[in-house]
Amino acid sequence: MLAAQAKLAYHLNKYYTEKCQARKAAVAKTIRDVCKVVSDVLKEVEVQEPRFISSLNELDNRYEGLEVVSPTEFEVVLYLNQMGVFNFVDDGSLPGCAVLKLSDGRKRSMSLWVEFITASGYLSARKIRSRFQTLVAQAVDKCSYRDVVKMVADTSEVKLRIRDRYVVQITPAFKCTGIWPRSAAHWPLPHIPWPGPNRVAEVKAEGFNLLSKECYSLNGKQSSAESDAWVLQFAEAENRLLLGGCRKKCLSVLKTLRDRHLELPGQPLNNYHMKTLLSYECEKHPRESDWDENCLGDRLNGILLQLISCLQCRRCPHYFLPNLDLFQGKPHSALENAAKQTWRLAREILTNPKSLEKL
């Protein structure tokens, strides 16, 4: 048993060094290229409208607010200023979303975003995004990269296609620190010892973001409150949870396997599904010793089997907001195909670790 575990750990480490590190380097190079273009566009936006200040800054070789969806798809979160006069309302009626409501009607004129406040006192995510989209379209025509960048049409999202190879979504957002949403109040689960109280405090202090984007859980529902709603996102909190042990290494292996073998028609799986299932695996294996380097193979197998189960049930609950299904809207045939492909992959790794050399 230990010999098999050691053999798998050896091949996974080799895979990580050879394939995962190469993937990381390639993605980092793409990010630098893409961010040059996006920064240039955002500079032009800022000239036209100083309320949209670019927050795309590089820090310790990382761009704050940039998420890699896949090697050709990225999301840049543009942090807006001054949310002060609004109350955050999260009553669970809109899964995965919340609204921002004026704390007092008399404060309307004090808001930096006064023209985007609806008659009922909500700060409309849709209206802000629509204004931002117009500004970005104008900036694309003026920026110095105009030959290689164009807007993606037929969507209310702000998306750029760069060099005909990459798609970058730019999402206006507010950062909410020091508060925690009611819809995630069940976390952490009382009977699970992971993460410890100190880490929980750090994660909750990290807070969350409110994004102006289409919320897939509301597709087909079009009441005004819903189209004005903001999408909850926990990127920084999730990253903080995955510190320590071989967690990040495990995520890197999962992303590499996804890119190479699970980039399938209908796009059933992205990096975020992998990150979510890794968080659930941390709950199932709460002890730090479960995340020693020599346990990497066991953890990876656990996550792949969990992924197959989710694909077969056609449901993948969000880690902090379990009422939200991350597979919502995905074609059933695409999920079935992904389940078969993941099963082939898991079986291959489990029965013949040496196969990682070819995967």
Short mmCIF file of C-alpha atoms in Angstrom, two decimals, residues 21-273:
data_model
loop_
_atom_site.label_atom_id
_atom_site.label_comp_id
_atom_site.label_asym_id
_atom_site.label_seq_id
_atom_site.Cartn_x
_atom_site.Cartn_y
_atom_site.Cartn_z
CA GLN A 21 5.35 24.34 -14.00
CA ALA A 22 5.43 24.65 -17.81
CA ARG A 23 1.70 25.45 -17.79
CA LYS A 24 2.20 28.05 -15.05
CA ALA A 25 5.02 29.73 -16.98
CA ALA A 26 2.98 29.81 -20.20
CA VAL A 27 -0.08 31.24 -18.41
CA ALA A 28 2.09 33.85 -16.63
CA LYS A 29 3.52 34.95 -20.00
CA THR A 30 -0.01 35.22 -21.47
CA ILE A 31 -1.18 37.20 -18.43
CA ARG A 32 1.62 39.74 -18.85
CA ASP A 33 0.76 40.14 -22.53
CA VAL A 34 -3.00 40.38 -21.92
CA CYS A 35 -2.60 42.80 -18.99
CA LYS A 36 -0.57 45.23 -21.10
CA VAL A 37 -3.50 45.52 -23.49
CA VAL A 38 -6.17 45.65 -20.76
CA SER A 39 -4.20 48.30 -18.81
CA ASP A 40 -3.98 50.44 -21.92
CA VAL A 41 -7.73 50.18 -22.54
CA LEU A 42 -8.50 50.98 -18.88
CA LYS A 43 -6.19 54.01 -18.98
CA GLU A 44 -8.32 55.38 -21.83
CA VAL A 45 -11.50 54.62 -19.86
CA GLU A 46 -10.13 56.53 -16.88
CA VAL A 47 -9.41 59.60 -19.04
CA GLN A 48 -13.05 59.66 -20.14
CA GLU A 49 -14.56 58.76 -16.76
CA PRO A 50 -12.37 59.14 -13.63
CA ARG A 51 -14.81 57.11 -11.50
CA PHE A 52 -13.58 53.95 -13.26
CA ILE A 53 -10.01 53.92 -11.97
CA SER A 54 -7.94 50.94 -13.07
CA SER A 55 -7.06 48.69 -10.12
CA LEU A 56 -5.06 46.24 -12.25
CA ASN A 57 -1.77 46.43 -10.38
CA GLU A 58 1.04 43.90 -10.30
CA LEU A 59 2.07 42.85 -6.82
CA ASP A 60 4.61 40.06 -6.11
CA ASN A 61 4.26 38.79 -9.71
CA ARG A 62 0.48 38.65 -9.32
CA TYR A 63 -2.16 40.96 -10.72
CA GLU A 64 -4.72 41.84 -8.10
CA GLY A 65 -8.22 40.96 -9.22
CA LEU A 66 -7.18 38.75 -12.13
CA GLU A 67 -8.64 35.24 -12.30
CA VAL A 68 -7.57 32.59 -14.82
CA VAL A 69 -10.70 30.81 -16.07
CA SER A 70 -8.70 28.75 -18.59
CA PRO A 71 -5.42 29.35 -20.47
CA THR A 72 -7.30 31.48 -23.03
CA GLU A 73 -9.95 33.05 -20.77
CA PHE A 74 -9.41 35.56 -18.01
CA GLU A 75 -11.47 37.79 -15.77
CA VAL A 76 -10.22 41.13 -14.50
CA VAL A 77 -12.10 42.63 -11.56
CA LEU A 78 -12.12 46.42 -11.61
CA TYR A 79 -12.59 47.67 -8.05
CA LEU A 80 -14.83 50.73 -7.76
CA ASN A 81 -14.59 53.31 -4.98
CA GLN A 82 -17.08 54.49 -2.40
CA MET A 83 -19.84 52.10 -1.57
CA GLY A 84 -20.39 53.96 1.71
CA VAL A 85 -23.99 55.19 1.54
CA PHE A 86 -25.39 51.75 0.64
CA ASN A 87 -26.50 48.87 2.80
CA PHE A 88 -25.58 45.36 1.68
CA VAL A 89 -28.83 43.34 1.51
CA ASP A 90 -28.45 39.59 1.24
CA ASP A 91 -31.73 37.89 2.16
CA GLY A 92 -31.24 34.70 0.15
CA SER A 93 -34.01 35.48 -2.35
CA LEU A 94 -31.48 35.74 -5.18
CA PRO A 95 -29.08 32.76 -4.94
CA GLY A 96 -25.47 33.90 -5.24
CA CYS A 97 -26.47 37.55 -5.44
CA ALA A 98 -27.13 40.56 -3.22
CA VAL A 99 -28.36 44.11 -3.69
CA LEU A 100 -27.00 47.46 -2.58
CA LYS A 101 -29.71 49.75 -1.20
CA LEU A 102 -29.41 53.39 -0.17
CA SER A 103 -29.18 53.49 3.61
CA ASP A 104 -31.21 56.72 3.59
CA GLY A 105 -32.98 58.36 0.63
CA ARG A 106 -31.54 61.73 1.64
CA LYS A 107 -28.04 60.41 0.94
CA ARG A 108 -28.73 59.85 -2.77
CA SER A 109 -26.88 63.01 -3.82
CA MET A 110 -23.88 62.05 -1.65
CA SER A 111 -23.20 58.97 -3.75
CA LEU A 112 -20.46 58.97 -6.34
CA TRP A 113 -22.79 56.75 -8.42
CA VAL A 114 -25.94 58.87 -8.12
CA GLU A 115 -27.21 58.38 -11.70
CA PHE A 116 -27.09 54.58 -11.36
CA ILE A 117 -29.46 54.49 -8.36
CA THR A 118 -32.93 53.19 -9.26
CA ALA A 119 -36.19 54.85 -8.15
CA SER A 120 -36.46 52.26 -5.36
CA GLY A 121 -32.99 53.18 -4.05
CA TYR A 122 -30.92 50.28 -5.40
CA LEU A 123 -27.51 50.77 -6.94
CA SER A 124 -27.99 49.03 -10.28
CA ALA A 125 -25.21 46.63 -11.27
CA ARG A 126 -26.67 46.47 -14.78
CA LYS A 127 -26.69 50.25 -15.29
CA ILE A 128 -23.10 50.61 -14.11
CA ARG A 129 -22.03 47.76 -16.40
CA SER A 130 -23.87 49.29 -19.36
CA ARG A 131 -22.11 52.64 -18.85
CA PHE A 132 -18.77 50.88 -18.43
CA GLN A 133 -19.36 48.87 -21.63
CA THR A 134 -19.89 52.08 -23.63
CA LEU A 135 -16.68 53.58 -22.21
CA VAL A 136 -14.65 50.44 -22.96
CA ALA A 137 -15.97 50.33 -26.56
CA GLN A 138 -14.78 53.92 -27.07
CA ALA A 139 -11.44 53.21 -25.36
CA VAL A 140 -10.78 50.18 -27.60
CA ASP A 141 -10.95 52.46 -30.67
CA LYS A 142 -8.49 54.95 -29.16
CA CYS A 143 -5.96 52.76 -27.37
CA SER A 144 -2.53 51.97 -28.78
CA TYR A 145 -3.42 48.26 -29.13
CA ARG A 146 -6.54 48.90 -31.26
CA ASP A 147 -5.21 46.62 -34.04
CA VAL A 148 -5.19 43.54 -31.77
CA VAL A 149 -8.20 44.08 -29.50
CA LYS A 150 -11.95 44.19 -30.12
CA MET A 151 -15.12 44.05 -28.07
CA VAL A 152 -17.09 40.80 -27.98
CA ALA A 153 -20.59 41.61 -29.22
CA ASP A 154 -23.97 40.09 -28.23
CA THR A 155 -23.43 40.15 -24.46
CA SER A 156 -24.16 42.61 -21.67
CA GLU A 157 -20.78 41.63 -20.16
CA VAL A 158 -17.69 43.67 -20.95
CA LYS A 159 -15.48 41.24 -22.88
CA LEU A 160 -12.41 41.87 -25.01
CA ARG A 161 -11.00 39.52 -27.63
CA ILE A 162 -7.23 39.98 -27.81
CA ARG A 163 -5.09 38.81 -30.74
CA ASP A 164 -8.01 36.57 -31.76
CA ARG A 165 -6.83 34.09 -29.15
CA TYR A 166 -7.75 35.33 -25.70
CA VAL A 167 -10.97 36.56 -24.14
CA VAL A 168 -10.80 38.85 -21.12
CA GLN A 169 -13.92 39.80 -19.19
CA ILE A 170 -13.61 43.07 -17.25
CA THR A 171 -16.04 43.22 -14.36
CA PRO A 172 -16.78 46.32 -12.25
CA ALA A 173 -16.94 45.36 -8.57
CA PHE A 174 -16.96 46.52 -4.97
CA LYS A 175 -14.65 44.98 -2.39
CA CYS A 176 -16.42 44.21 0.88
CA THR A 177 -14.05 43.62 3.77
CA GLY A 178 -14.84 43.11 7.42
CA ILE A 179 -18.38 41.84 6.74
CA TRP A 180 -19.59 38.36 5.86
CA PRO A 181 -22.74 37.55 3.85
CA ARG A 182 -25.74 36.03 5.56
CA SER A 183 -26.10 33.44 2.80
CA ALA A 184 -22.66 32.07 3.82
CA ALA A 185 -23.38 32.26 7.57
CA HIS A 186 -23.50 28.42 7.89
CA TRP A 187 -19.73 28.38 7.23
CA PRO A 188 -17.64 26.97 8.79
CA LEU A 189 -19.61 23.82 9.59
CA PRO A 190 -19.57 23.35 13.38
CA HIS A 191 -18.70 19.63 13.40
CA ILE A 192 -15.68 19.94 11.07
CA PRO A 193 -12.34 20.94 12.61
CA TRP A 194 -11.04 22.55 9.39
CA PRO A 195 -10.14 25.36 9.03
CA GLY A 196 -9.11 26.36 12.56
CA PRO A 197 -10.56 29.46 14.26
CA ASN A 198 -7.60 31.67 13.30
CA ARG A 199 -7.90 30.83 9.63
CA VAL A 200 -11.69 31.33 9.77
CA ALA A 201 -11.17 34.80 11.25
CA GLU A 202 -8.66 35.65 8.48
CA VAL A 203 -10.99 34.40 5.73
CA LYS A 204 -13.97 36.34 7.08
CA ALA A 205 -11.87 39.49 7.45
CA GLU A 206 -10.78 39.05 3.82
CA GLY A 207 -14.47 39.35 2.93
CA PHE A 208 -15.81 39.05 -0.60
CA ASN A 209 -16.46 40.99 -3.79
CA LEU A 210 -19.71 42.14 -5.35
CA LEU A 211 -19.47 41.82 -9.13
CA SER A 212 -21.52 43.48 -11.83
CA LYS A 213 -22.08 40.51 -14.14
CA GLU A 214 -24.87 38.29 -15.39
CA CYS A 215 -25.80 35.83 -12.69
CA TYR A 216 -26.43 32.44 -14.27
CA SER A 217 -28.68 31.39 -11.36
CA LEU A 218 -31.12 34.14 -12.39
CA ASN A 219 -31.24 33.34 -16.11
CA GLY A 220 -34.76 33.65 -17.39
CA LYS A 221 -35.92 35.68 -14.39
CA GLN A 222 -36.02 39.35 -15.21
CA SER A 223 -37.52 41.40 -12.39
CA SER A 224 -35.80 44.76 -11.92
CA ALA A 225 -34.28 43.86 -8.53
CA GLU A 226 -32.68 40.83 -10.15
CA SER A 227 -31.16 42.73 -13.03
CA ASP A 228 -29.86 45.29 -10.52
CA ALA A 229 -28.34 42.57 -8.30
CA TRP A 230 -24.62 42.05 -7.72
CA VAL A 231 -22.94 38.64 -7.85
CA LEU A 232 -21.07 37.43 -4.73
CA GLN A 233 -17.49 36.30 -5.30
CA PHE A 234 -15.01 34.95 -2.72
CA ALA A 235 -11.74 34.68 -4.70
CA GLU A 236 -9.37 36.03 -2.02
CA ALA A 237 -11.07 34.11 0.80
CA GLU A 238 -10.83 30.88 -1.23
CA ASN A 239 -7.14 31.46 -1.98
CA ARG A 240 -6.44 31.99 1.72
CA LEU A 241 -8.14 28.69 2.58
CA LEU A 242 -5.82 26.78 0.27
CA LEU A 243 -2.58 27.85 1.94
CA GLY A 244 -0.43 25.15 3.54
CA GLY A 245 0.45 21.54 2.77
CA CYS A 246 0.15 20.31 -0.81
CA ARG A 247 -3.18 22.06 -1.45
CA LYS A 248 -1.90 24.53 -4.04
CA LYS A 249 0.18 21.84 -5.71
CA CYS A 250 -2.93 19.67 -5.91
CA LEU A 251 -4.87 22.53 -7.52
CA SER A 252 -2.08 23.05 -10.04
CA VAL A 253 -2.20 19.36 -11.04
CA LEU A 254 -6.02 19.50 -11.36
CA LYS A 255 -5.86 22.62 -13.55
CA THR A 256 -3.20 21.04 -15.77
CA LEU A 257 -5.24 17.84 -16.18
CA ARG A 258 -8.33 19.93 -16.95
CA ASP A 259 -6.52 22.00 -19.60
CA ARG A 260 -5.04 18.96 -21.29
CA HIS A 261 -7.93 16.46 -21.09
CA LEU A 262 -11.16 18.12 -19.94
CA GLU A 263 -11.42 21.14 -22.25
CA LEU A 264 -14.56 19.68 -23.85
CA PRO A 265 -17.44 20.81 -26.11
CA GLY A 266 -20.04 22.77 -24.14
CA GLN A 267 -17.30 23.82 -21.69
CA PRO A 268 -18.63 21.82 -18.74
CA LEU A 269 -15.54 22.33 -16.54
CA ASN A 270 -13.35 25.28 -15.65
CA ASN A 271 -10.65 25.99 -13.08
CA TYR A 272 -13.21 27.20 -10.56
CA HIS A 273 -14.90 23.79 -10.37
#
